[in-house]
PDB file of C-alpha atoms in Angstrom:
ATOM      1  CA  UNK A  17       0.000   0.000   0.000  1.00  0.00           C
ATOM      2  CA  UNK A  18       3.037   2.278   0.117  1.00  0.00           C
ATOM      3  CA  UNK A  19       4.075   4.104  -3.031  1.00  0.00           C
ATOM      4  CA  UNK A  20       7.689   3.324  -2.179  1.00  0.00           C
ATOM      5  CA  UNK A  21       6.948  -0.300  -3.101  1.00  0.00           C
ATOM      6  CA  UNK A  22       7.371   0.852  -6.718  1.00  0.00           C
ATOM      7  CA  UNK A  23      11.108   0.994  -5.957  1.00  0.00           C
ATOM      8  CA  UNK A  24      11.066  -2.821  -5.970  1.00  0.00           C
ATOM      9  CA  UNK A  25      10.690  -2.710  -9.761  1.00  0.00           C
ATOM     10  CA  UNK A  26      14.001  -0.930 -10.557  1.00  0.00           C
ATOM     11  CA  UNK A  27      15.755  -2.800  -7.734  1.00  0.00           C
ATOM     12  CA  UNK A  28      14.637  -6.134  -9.165  1.00  0.00           C
ATOM     13  CA  UNK A  29      15.751  -5.103 -12.646  1.00  0.00           C
ATOM     14  CA  UNK A  30      19.141  -3.930 -11.307  1.00  0.00           C
ATOM     15  CA  UNK A  31      19.681  -7.246  -9.545  1.00  0.00           C
ATOM     16  CA  UNK A  32      18.644  -9.352 -12.523  1.00  0.00           C
ATOM     17  CA  UNK A  33      20.629  -7.318 -15.073  1.00  0.00           C
ATOM     18  CA  UNK A  34      23.679  -7.062 -12.772  1.00  0.00           C
ATOM     19  CA  UNK A  35      23.852 -10.743 -11.886  1.00  0.00           C
ATOM     20  CA  UNK A  36      25.242 -13.058 -14.582  1.00  0.00           C
ATOM     21  CA  UNK A  37      23.496 -16.024 -12.967  1.00  0.00           C
ATOM     22  CA  UNK A  38      20.101 -14.289 -13.081  1.00  0.00           C
ATOM     23  CA  UNK A  39      20.147 -12.658 -16.534  1.00  0.00           C
ATOM     24  CA  UNK A  40      18.497 -15.700 -18.104  1.00  0.00           C
ATOM     25  CA  UNK A  41      15.258 -14.537 -16.447  1.00  0.00           C
ATOM     26  CA  UNK A  42      15.128 -11.615 -18.878  1.00  0.00           C
ATOM     27  CA  UNK A  43      14.435 -14.129 -21.675  1.00  0.00           C
ATOM     28  CA  UNK A  44      11.645 -15.923 -19.811  1.00  0.00           C
ATOM     29  CA  UNK A  45       7.989 -14.905 -20.193  1.00  0.00           C
ATOM     30  CA  UNK A  46       7.333 -15.879 -16.553  1.00  0.00           C
ATOM     31  CA  UNK A  47       9.538 -12.983 -15.411  1.00  0.00           C
ATOM     32  CA  UNK A  48       7.260 -10.489 -17.159  1.00  0.00           C
ATOM     33  CA  UNK A  49       4.144 -12.418 -16.149  1.00  0.00           C
ATOM     34  CA  UNK A  50       5.289 -11.980 -12.540  1.00  0.00           C
ATOM     35  CA  UNK A  51       5.340  -8.227 -13.126  1.00  0.00           C
ATOM     36  CA  UNK A  52       1.766  -8.346 -14.425  1.00  0.00           C
ATOM     37  CA  UNK A  53       0.679 -10.387 -11.396  1.00  0.00           C
ATOM     38  CA  UNK A  54       2.311  -7.807  -9.094  1.00  0.00           C
ATOM     39  CA  UNK A  55       0.461  -5.043 -10.951  1.00  0.00           C
ATOM     40  CA  UNK A  56      -2.817  -6.947 -10.584  1.00  0.00           C
ATOM     41  CA  UNK A  57      -2.237  -7.448  -6.849  1.00  0.00           C
ATOM     42  CA  UNK A  58      -1.485  -3.735  -6.376  1.00  0.00           C
ATOM     43  CA  UNK A  59      -4.294  -2.560  -8.680  1.00  0.00           C
ATOM     44  CA  UNK A  60      -6.839  -1.887  -5.876  1.00  0.00           C
ATOM     45  CA  UNK A  61      -4.459   0.660  -4.363  1.00  0.00           C
ATOM     46  CA  UNK A  62      -3.698   2.182  -7.769  1.00  0.00           C
ATOM     47  CA  UNK A  63      -7.374   2.317  -8.780  1.00  0.00           C
ATOM     48  CA  UNK A  64      -8.482   3.815  -5.452  1.00  0.00           C
ATOM     49  CA  UNK A  65      -5.822   6.514  -5.659  1.00  0.00           C
ATOM     50  CA  UNK A  66      -6.612   7.252  -9.303  1.00  0.00           C
ATOM     51  CA  UNK A  67     -10.284   7.621  -8.421  1.00  0.00           C
ATOM     52  CA  UNK A  68      -9.531   9.985  -5.544  1.00  0.00           C
ATOM     53  CA  UNK A  69      -7.035  12.320  -7.230  1.00  0.00           C
ATOM     54  CA  UNK A  70      -3.832  10.638  -6.000  1.00  0.00           C
ATOM     55  CA  UNK A  71      -3.972  12.180  -2.494  1.00  0.00           C
ATOM     56  CA  UNK A  72      -0.658  10.774  -1.242  1.00  0.00           C
ATOM     57  CA  UNK A  73       1.171  11.882  -4.376  1.00  0.00           C
ATOM     58  CA  UNK A  74      -0.399  15.332  -4.069  1.00  0.00           C
ATOM     59  CA  UNK A  75       0.750  15.514  -0.454  1.00  0.00           C
ATOM     60  CA  UNK A  76       4.305  14.273  -1.037  1.00  0.00           C
ATOM     61  CA  UNK A  77       5.008  15.775  -4.453  1.00  0.00           C
ATOM     62  CA  UNK A  78       3.108  19.072  -4.281  1.00  0.00           C
ATOM     63  CA  UNK A  79       1.901  20.183  -0.865  1.00  0.00           C
ATOM     64  CA  UNK A  80       4.963  19.205   1.189  1.00  0.00           C
ATOM     65  CA  UNK A  81       7.593  20.042  -1.424  1.00  0.00           C
ATOM     66  CA  UNK A  82       9.298  23.389  -1.086  1.00  0.00           C
ATOM     67  CA  UNK A  83      10.181  25.433  -4.163  1.00  0.00           C
ATOM     68  CA  UNK A  84      13.451  24.085  -5.578  1.00  0.00           C
ATOM     69  CA  UNK A  85      16.500  25.898  -4.255  1.00  0.00           C
ATOM     70  CA  UNK A  86      20.000  24.462  -3.995  1.00  0.00           C
ATOM     71  CA  UNK A  87      20.649  26.338  -0.742  1.00  0.00           C
ATOM     72  CA  UNK A  88      17.431  25.073   0.868  1.00  0.00           C
ATOM     73  CA  UNK A  89      18.165  21.520  -0.274  1.00  0.00           C
ATOM     74  CA  UNK A  90      21.610  21.723   1.349  1.00  0.00           C
ATOM     75  CA  UNK A  91      20.082  23.084   4.569  1.00  0.00           C
ATOM     76  CA  UNK A  92      17.434  20.369   4.593  1.00  0.00           C
ATOM     77  CA  UNK A  93      20.082  17.722   3.925  1.00  0.00           C
ATOM     78  CA  UNK A  94      21.617  18.636   7.281  1.00  0.00           C
ATOM     79  CA  UNK A  95      18.238  18.145   8.941  1.00  0.00           C
ATOM     80  CA  UNK A  96      17.846  14.809   7.182  1.00  0.00           C
ATOM     81  CA  UNK A  97      21.287  13.695   8.424  1.00  0.00           C
ATOM     82  CA  UNK A  98      20.441  14.786  11.981  1.00  0.00           C
ATOM     83  CA  UNK A  99      17.135  12.910  11.774  1.00  0.00           C
ATOM     84  CA  UNK A 100      18.984   9.751  10.760  1.00  0.00           C
ATOM     85  CA  UNK A 101      21.341  10.113  13.728  1.00  0.00           C
ATOM     86  CA  UNK A 102      18.415  10.527  16.123  1.00  0.00           C
ATOM     87  CA  UNK A 103      16.353   7.703  14.609  1.00  0.00           C
ATOM     88  CA  UNK A 104      19.062   5.076  14.186  1.00  0.00           C
ATOM     89  CA  UNK A 105      21.470   6.041  17.018  1.00  0.00           C
ATOM     90  CA  UNK A 106      24.595   8.204  16.663  1.00  0.00           C
ATOM     91  CA  UNK A 107      26.861   5.186  17.099  1.00  0.00           C
ATOM     92  CA  UNK A 108      25.048   3.088  14.503  1.00  0.00           C
ATOM     93  CA  UNK A 109      24.714   5.568  11.594  1.00  0.00           C
ATOM     94  CA  UNK A 110      28.476   5.702  10.847  1.00  0.00           C
ATOM     95  CA  UNK A 111      28.550   1.901  10.874  1.00  0.00           C
ATOM     96  CA  UNK A 112      25.581   1.750   8.472  1.00  0.00           C
ATOM     97  CA  UNK A 113      27.282   4.217   6.135  1.00  0.00           C
ATOM     98  CA  UNK A 114      30.463   2.136   6.299  1.00  0.00           C
ATOM     99  CA  UNK A 115      28.395  -0.950   5.497  1.00  0.00           C
ATOM    100  CA  UNK A 116      26.960   0.891   2.460  1.00  0.00           C
ATOM    101  CA  UNK A 117      30.489   1.405   1.154  1.00  0.00           C
ATOM    102  CA  UNK A 118      31.508  -2.152   1.988  1.00  0.00           C
ATOM    103  CA  UNK A 119      28.570  -3.806   0.216  1.00  0.00           C
ATOM    104  CA  UNK A 120      29.126  -1.576  -2.818  1.00  0.00           C
ATOM    105  CA  UNK A 121      32.816  -2.523  -3.002  1.00  0.00           C
ATOM    106  CA  UNK A 122      32.214  -6.205  -2.298  1.00  0.00           C
ATOM    107  CA  UNK A 123      29.329  -6.236  -4.751  1.00  0.00           C
ATOM    108  CA  UNK A 124      31.758  -6.082  -7.652  1.00  0.00           C
ATOM    109  CA  UNK A 125      32.893  -9.632  -6.927  1.00  0.00           C
ATOM    110  CA  UNK A 126      30.150 -11.135  -4.749  1.00  0.00           C
ATOM    111  CA  UNK A 127      26.609 -11.517  -6.067  1.00  0.00           C
ATOM    112  CA  UNK A 128      25.141 -11.525  -2.556  1.00  0.00           C
ATOM    113  CA  UNK A 129      26.605  -8.100  -1.774  1.00  0.00           C
ATOM    114  CA  UNK A 130      25.611  -6.879  -5.248  1.00  0.00           C
ATOM    115  CA  UNK A 131      22.030  -7.784  -4.421  1.00  0.00           C
ATOM    116  CA  UNK A 132      22.194  -5.919  -1.095  1.00  0.00           C
ATOM    117  CA  UNK A 133      23.784  -2.881  -2.775  1.00  0.00           C
ATOM    118  CA  UNK A 134      21.154  -2.829  -5.523  1.00  0.00           C
ATOM    119  CA  UNK A 135      18.361  -3.182  -2.972  1.00  0.00           C
ATOM    120  CA  UNK A 136      19.624  -0.370  -0.760  1.00  0.00           C
ATOM    121  CA  UNK A 137      21.869   2.230  -2.384  1.00  0.00           C
ATOM    122  CA  UNK A 138      19.477   3.466  -5.125  1.00  0.00           C
ATOM    123  CA  UNK A 139      16.641   3.540  -2.589  1.00  0.00           C
ATOM    124  CA  UNK A 140      18.729   5.565  -0.116  1.00  0.00           C
ATOM    125  CA  UNK A 141      19.829   7.940  -2.895  1.00  0.00           C
ATOM    126  CA  UNK A 142      16.197   8.446  -3.923  1.00  0.00           C
ATOM    127  CA  UNK A 143      15.145   9.217  -0.359  1.00  0.00           C
ATOM    128  CA  UNK A 144      18.122  11.508   0.256  1.00  0.00           C
ATOM    129  CA  UNK A 145      17.034  13.579  -2.753  1.00  0.00           C
ATOM    130  CA  UNK A 146      13.318  13.451  -1.943  1.00  0.00           C
ATOM    131  CA  UNK A 147      13.783  14.248   1.744  1.00  0.00           C
ATOM    132  CA  UNK A 148      16.002  17.239   0.976  1.00  0.00           C
ATOM    133  CA  UNK A 149      13.118  18.746  -1.036  1.00  0.00           C
ATOM    134  CA  UNK A 150      10.371  18.217   1.531  1.00  0.00           C
ATOM    135  CA  UNK A 151       9.811  20.790   4.254  1.00  0.00           C
ATOM    136  CA  UNK A 152       8.822  18.233   6.878  1.00  0.00           C
ATOM    137  CA  UNK A 153      10.494  14.990   5.832  1.00  0.00           C
ATOM    138  CA  UNK A 154      10.033  12.079   8.201  1.00  0.00           C
ATOM    139  CA  UNK A 155      13.254  10.393   9.289  1.00  0.00           C
ATOM    140  CA  UNK A 156      11.775   6.874   9.074  1.00  0.00           C
ATOM    141  CA  UNK A 157      11.404   7.038   5.278  1.00  0.00           C
ATOM    142  CA  UNK A 158      14.926   5.656   4.809  1.00  0.00           C
ATOM    143  CA  UNK A 159      14.221   2.487   6.795  1.00  0.00           C
ATOM    144  CA  UNK A 160      13.265   0.567   3.667  1.00  0.00           C
ATOM    145  CA  UNK A 161      16.683   1.380   2.163  1.00  0.00           C
ATOM    146  CA  UNK A 162      18.596   0.528   5.329  1.00  0.00           C
ATOM    147  CA  UNK A 163      17.116  -2.967   5.742  1.00  0.00           C
ATOM    148  CA  UNK A 164      19.423  -4.584   3.145  1.00  0.00           C
ATOM    149  CA  UNK A 165      22.325  -2.554   4.583  1.00  0.00           C
ATOM    150  CA  UNK A 166      21.617  -4.092   7.999  1.00  0.00           C
ATOM    151  CA  UNK A 167      21.945  -7.553   6.468  1.00  0.00           C
ATOM    152  CA  UNK A 168      25.292  -6.560   4.914  1.00  0.00           C
ATOM    153  CA  UNK A 169      26.417  -4.956   8.179  1.00  0.00           C
ATOM    154  CA  UNK A 170      25.546  -8.128  10.100  1.00  0.00           C
ATOM    155  CA  UNK A 171      27.617 -10.196   7.673  1.00  0.00           C
ATOM    156  CA  UNK A 172      30.559  -7.811   8.049  1.00  0.00           C
ATOM    157  CA  UNK A 173      30.189  -7.781  11.836  1.00  0.00           C
ATOM    158  CA  UNK A 174      30.084 -11.564  11.905  1.00  0.00           C
ATOM    159  CA  UNK A 175      33.377 -11.699   9.970  1.00  0.00           C
ATOM    160  CA  UNK A 176      35.098  -9.095  12.127  1.00  0.00           C
ATOM    161  CA  UNK A 177      33.782  -9.884  15.607  1.00  0.00           C
ATOM    162  CA  UNK A 178      36.280 -12.602  16.424  1.00  0.00           C
ATOM    163  CA  UNK A 179      39.201 -10.369  15.357  1.00  0.00           C
ATOM    164  CA  UNK A 180      37.889  -7.173  16.973  1.00  0.00           C
ATOM    165  CA  UNK A 181      40.065  -5.582  19.649  1.00  0.00           C
ATOM    166  CA  UNK A 182      38.748  -5.662  23.194  1.00  0.00           C
ATOM    167  CA  UNK A 183      38.027  -1.913  23.123  1.00  0.00           C
ATOM    168  CA  UNK A 184      35.819  -2.270  20.009  1.00  0.00           C
ATOM    169  CA  UNK A 185      33.901  -5.125  21.625  1.00  0.00           C
ATOM    170  CA  UNK A 186      33.406  -3.050  24.781  1.00  0.00           C
ATOM    171  CA  UNK A 187      32.187  -0.126  22.636  1.00  0.00           C
ATOM    172  CA  UNK A 188      29.732  -2.425  20.838  1.00  0.00           C
ATOM    173  CA  UNK A 189      28.461  -3.797  24.141  1.00  0.00           C
ATOM    174  CA  UNK A 190      27.991  -0.243  25.456  1.00  0.00           C
ATOM    175  CA  UNK A 191      26.047   0.708  22.298  1.00  0.00           C
ATOM    176  CA  UNK A 192      23.843  -2.363  22.666  1.00  0.00           C
ATOM    177  CA  UNK A 193      23.238  -1.663  26.363  1.00  0.00           C
ATOM    178  CA  UNK A 194      22.434   1.989  25.624  1.00  0.00           C
ATOM    179  CA  UNK A 195      19.977   0.952  22.950  1.00  0.00           C
ATOM    180  CA  UNK A 196      18.249  -1.504  25.308  1.00  0.00           C
ATOM    181  CA  UNK A 197      17.945   1.242  27.948  1.00  0.00           C
ATOM    182  CA  UNK A 198      16.492   3.688  25.386  1.00  0.00           C
ATOM    183  CA  UNK A 199      13.980   1.129  24.130  1.00  0.00           C
ATOM    184  CA  UNK A 200      12.954   0.247  27.691  1.00  0.00           C
ATOM    185  CA  UNK A 201      12.581   3.948  28.555  1.00  0.00           C
ATOM    186  CA  UNK A 202      10.453   4.481  25.436  1.00  0.00           C
ATOM    187  CA  UNK A 203       8.102   1.648  26.373  1.00  0.00           C
ATOM    188  CA  UNK A 204       8.011   2.782  29.999  1.00  0.00           C
ATOM    189  CA  UNK A 205       7.067   6.272  28.850  1.00  0.00           C
ATOM    190  CA  UNK A 206       4.505   5.047  26.314  1.00  0.00           C
ATOM    191  CA  UNK A 207       2.797   2.411  28.455  1.00  0.00           C
ATOM    192  CA  UNK A 208       2.831   3.978  31.919  1.00  0.00           C
ATOM    193  CA  UNK A 209       2.303   7.331  33.551  1.00  0.00           C
ATOM    194  CA  UNK A 210       5.920   7.390  34.765  1.00  0.00           C
TER     195      UNK A 210
END
């Protein structure tokens, strides 16, 4: 039901075109039939929106979008970056950005990382651009792009954990403990009068 689901189409095409083992699907009718089935499944959402004047598109592409200005986009980009730090944790964001670079570099030789890069980097680039144009962008929009990055980061962490210096492991434990405390405090605040 989210318009961002349309990003699955170019991501799928990037993965199939960029993976030698998957390119044979481009010659199979079932690949294109799958696209038609996906369109049929999403047609109620498309038809409802078409019949009601595309309210979400109007909101996100017209009402919330500020007049284009390079200076304003740069200013908003800072707000977007700050929102990512607040949403994902200041200790985690640099690691996610490092994982973005790592999966992009490893994707040249490893099809698994190529898939993760194709499923995340174009999506994050799209949201970085879109969020820098919107007056009141919501920090959670990038979550869909960071999910594949988290998988890549977990793989990298798994490889490095055994070789990590004691200080890095202590830092990671402190980050995990801090996150648990923040989550507990959030639930305490939300579910009680405390």
